[in-house]
Every structure is written in structure tokens, then in C-alpha cells.
Amino acid sequence: MLVTDPWFYLTAVPAILIFGIGKGGFGGALGVIAVPMMALAISSMQAATILLPILCVMDIFAIKLHYRMC
């Protein structure tokens, strides 16, 4: 189901950017804020469901980069 609420996008885009920066190691524990920030506009279960595939793709790229560096 596509979310059409503009409030969702105003909270989701910064939350995902903060999540990526935190996952990259630059933001420390800022990634913890992503789900509660998105939960302002949608349910927390939906927020976690949206972030899970993004987290998996980020992990795949991190593993590829790790093995390329070794």
C-alpha cells in the first residue's frame, strides 16, 4: 500500500538519511531515532517494515566492500 500522506514523507526522508548516516558510523547511535521519527506519521510496525529492506541492502553493500578491501 502506497502512503500518500505528505506528513509521512516530511518525516521519512530525514529519518532514512539519519538512519544511513548512523549505519555508516558517522552519526553514532542516531539510527535509533529513525523508527520513532517515522512513527509520528505511520504505525511503528509499518516504519520498521519500510526500514528493514533498506537495512538489508546497506548490509549487502557493506559486506561487498569489506570483501573487496581484504
Tab-separated table of N, CA and C in Angstrom, residues 4-41:
chain	number	residue	atom	x	y	z
A	4	THR	N	0.300	8.064	0.886
A	4	THR	CA	0.132	9.320	0.147
A	4	THR	C	0.132	10.545	1.052
A	5	ASP	N	0.300	10.353	2.323
A	5	ASP	CA	0.290	11.461	3.277
A	5	ASP	C	1.596	12.245	3.167
A	6	PRO	N	1.542	13.539	2.896
A	6	PRO	CA	2.784	14.325	2.783
A	6	PRO	C	3.546	14.407	4.112
A	7	TRP	N	2.835	14.328	5.244
A	7	TRP	CA	3.498	14.349	6.553
A	7	TRP	C	4.424	13.156	6.701
A	8	PHE	N	4.044	12.011	6.124
A	8	PHE	CA	4.890	10.828	6.154
A	8	PHE	C	6.218	11.106	5.453
A	9	TYR	N	6.165	11.709	4.282
A	9	TYR	CA	7.389	11.975	3.522
A	9	TYR	C	8.255	13.037	4.194
A	10	LEU	N	7.619	13.990	4.876
A	10	LEU	CA	8.391	15.003	5.607
A	10	LEU	C	9.132	14.406	6.802
A	11	THR	N	8.635	13.314	7.333
A	11	THR	CA	9.329	12.657	8.440
A	11	THR	C	10.206	11.500	7.961
A	12	ALA	N	9.795	10.817	6.893
A	12	ALA	CA	10.518	9.622	6.439
A	12	ALA	C	11.847	9.953	5.775
A	13	VAL	N	11.885	10.977	4.946
A	13	VAL	CA	13.129	11.295	4.236
A	13	VAL	C	14.250	11.656	5.209
A	14	PRO	N	14.039	12.576	6.155
A	14	PRO	CA	15.120	12.831	7.125
A	14	PRO	C	15.438	11.621	7.998
A	15	ALA	N	14.418	10.830	8.337
A	15	ALA	CA	14.659	9.657	9.171
A	15	ALA	C	15.553	8.657	8.451
A	16	ILE	N	15.315	8.428	7.175
A	16	ILE	CA	16.128	7.485	6.418
A	16	ILE	C	17.536	8.023	6.219
A	17	LEU	N	17.675	9.322	6.004
A	17	LEU	CA	19.018	9.906	5.904
A	17	LEU	C	19.783	9.765	7.214
A	18	ILE	N	19.120	10.031	8.324
A	18	ILE	CA	19.755	9.866	9.638
A	18	ILE	C	20.111	8.403	9.874
A	19	PHE	N	19.229	7.503	9.451
A	19	PHE	CA	19.463	6.069	9.586
A	19	PHE	C	20.710	5.652	8.810
A	20	GLY	N	20.840	6.141	7.583
A	20	GLY	CA	22.008	5.817	6.760
A	20	GLY	C	23.292	6.385	7.324
A	21	ILE	N	23.247	7.603	7.820
A	21	ILE	CA	24.437	8.221	8.415
A	21	ILE	C	24.847	7.465	9.668
A	22	GLY	N	23.868	7.074	10.476
A	22	GLY	CA	24.169	6.295	11.683
A	22	GLY	C	24.719	4.919	11.347
A	23	LYS	N	24.179	4.292	10.297
A	23	LYS	CA	24.659	2.971	9.884
A	23	LYS	C	26.073	3.068	9.329
A	24	GLY	N	26.388	4.180	8.694
A	24	GLY	CA	27.722	4.373	8.142
A	24	GLY	C	28.765	4.666	9.206
A	25	GLY	N	28.364	4.884	10.432
A	25	GLY	CA	29.306	5.103	11.512
A	25	GLY	C	29.580	6.561	11.807
A	26	PHE	N	28.989	7.466	11.046
A	26	PHE	CA	29.258	8.886	11.253
A	26	PHE	C	28.360	9.507	12.308
A	27	GLY	N	27.178	8.958	12.491
A	27	GLY	CA	26.224	9.556	13.409
A	27	GLY	C	26.138	8.883	14.755
A	28	GLY	N	26.967	7.885	14.975
A	28	GLY	CA	26.903	7.170	16.245
A	28	GLY	C	25.600	6.403	16.372
A	29	ALA	N	24.857	6.674	17.416
A	29	ALA	CA	23.607	5.958	17.671
A	29	ALA	C	22.389	6.717	17.154
A	30	LEU	N	22.576	7.606	16.197
A	30	LEU	CA	21.448	8.373	15.673
A	30	LEU	C	20.451	7.515	14.901
A	31	GLY	N	20.861	6.358	14.420
A	31	GLY	CA	19.962	5.492	13.679
A	31	GLY	C	18.788	4.998	14.501
A	32	VAL	N	18.903	5.060	15.805
A	32	VAL	CA	17.833	4.623	16.701
A	32	VAL	C	16.621	5.551	16.585
A	33	ILE	N	16.826	6.747	16.124
A	33	ILE	CA	15.756	7.736	16.032
A	33	ILE	C	14.855	7.497	14.827
A	34	ALA	N	15.300	6.729	13.839
A	34	ALA	CA	14.594	6.608	12.574
A	34	ALA	C	13.172	6.042	12.733
A	35	VAL	N	13.021	4.930	13.413
A	35	VAL	CA	11.686	4.330	13.547
A	35	VAL	C	10.742	5.221	14.350
A	36	PRO	N	11.148	5.749	15.509
A	36	PRO	CA	10.227	6.647	16.218
A	36	PRO	C	9.889	7.913	15.419
A	37	MET	N	10.838	8.390	14.632
A	37	MET	CA	10.574	9.579	13.829
A	37	MET	C	9.534	9.271	12.747
A	38	MET	N	9.665	8.118	12.106
A	38	MET	CA	8.678	7.735	11.102
A	38	MET	C	7.356	7.360	11.739
A	39	ALA	N	7.384	6.896	12.987
A	39	ALA	CA	6.162	6.512	13.686
A	39	ALA	C	5.307	7.724	14.042
A	40	LEU	N	5.816	8.919	13.847
A	40	LEU	CA	4.989	10.107	14.032
A	40	LEU	C	3.891	10.177	12.975
A	41	ALA	N	4.154	9.607	11.790
A	41	ALA	CA	3.194	9.690	10.702
A	41	ALA	C	2.482	8.368	10.428
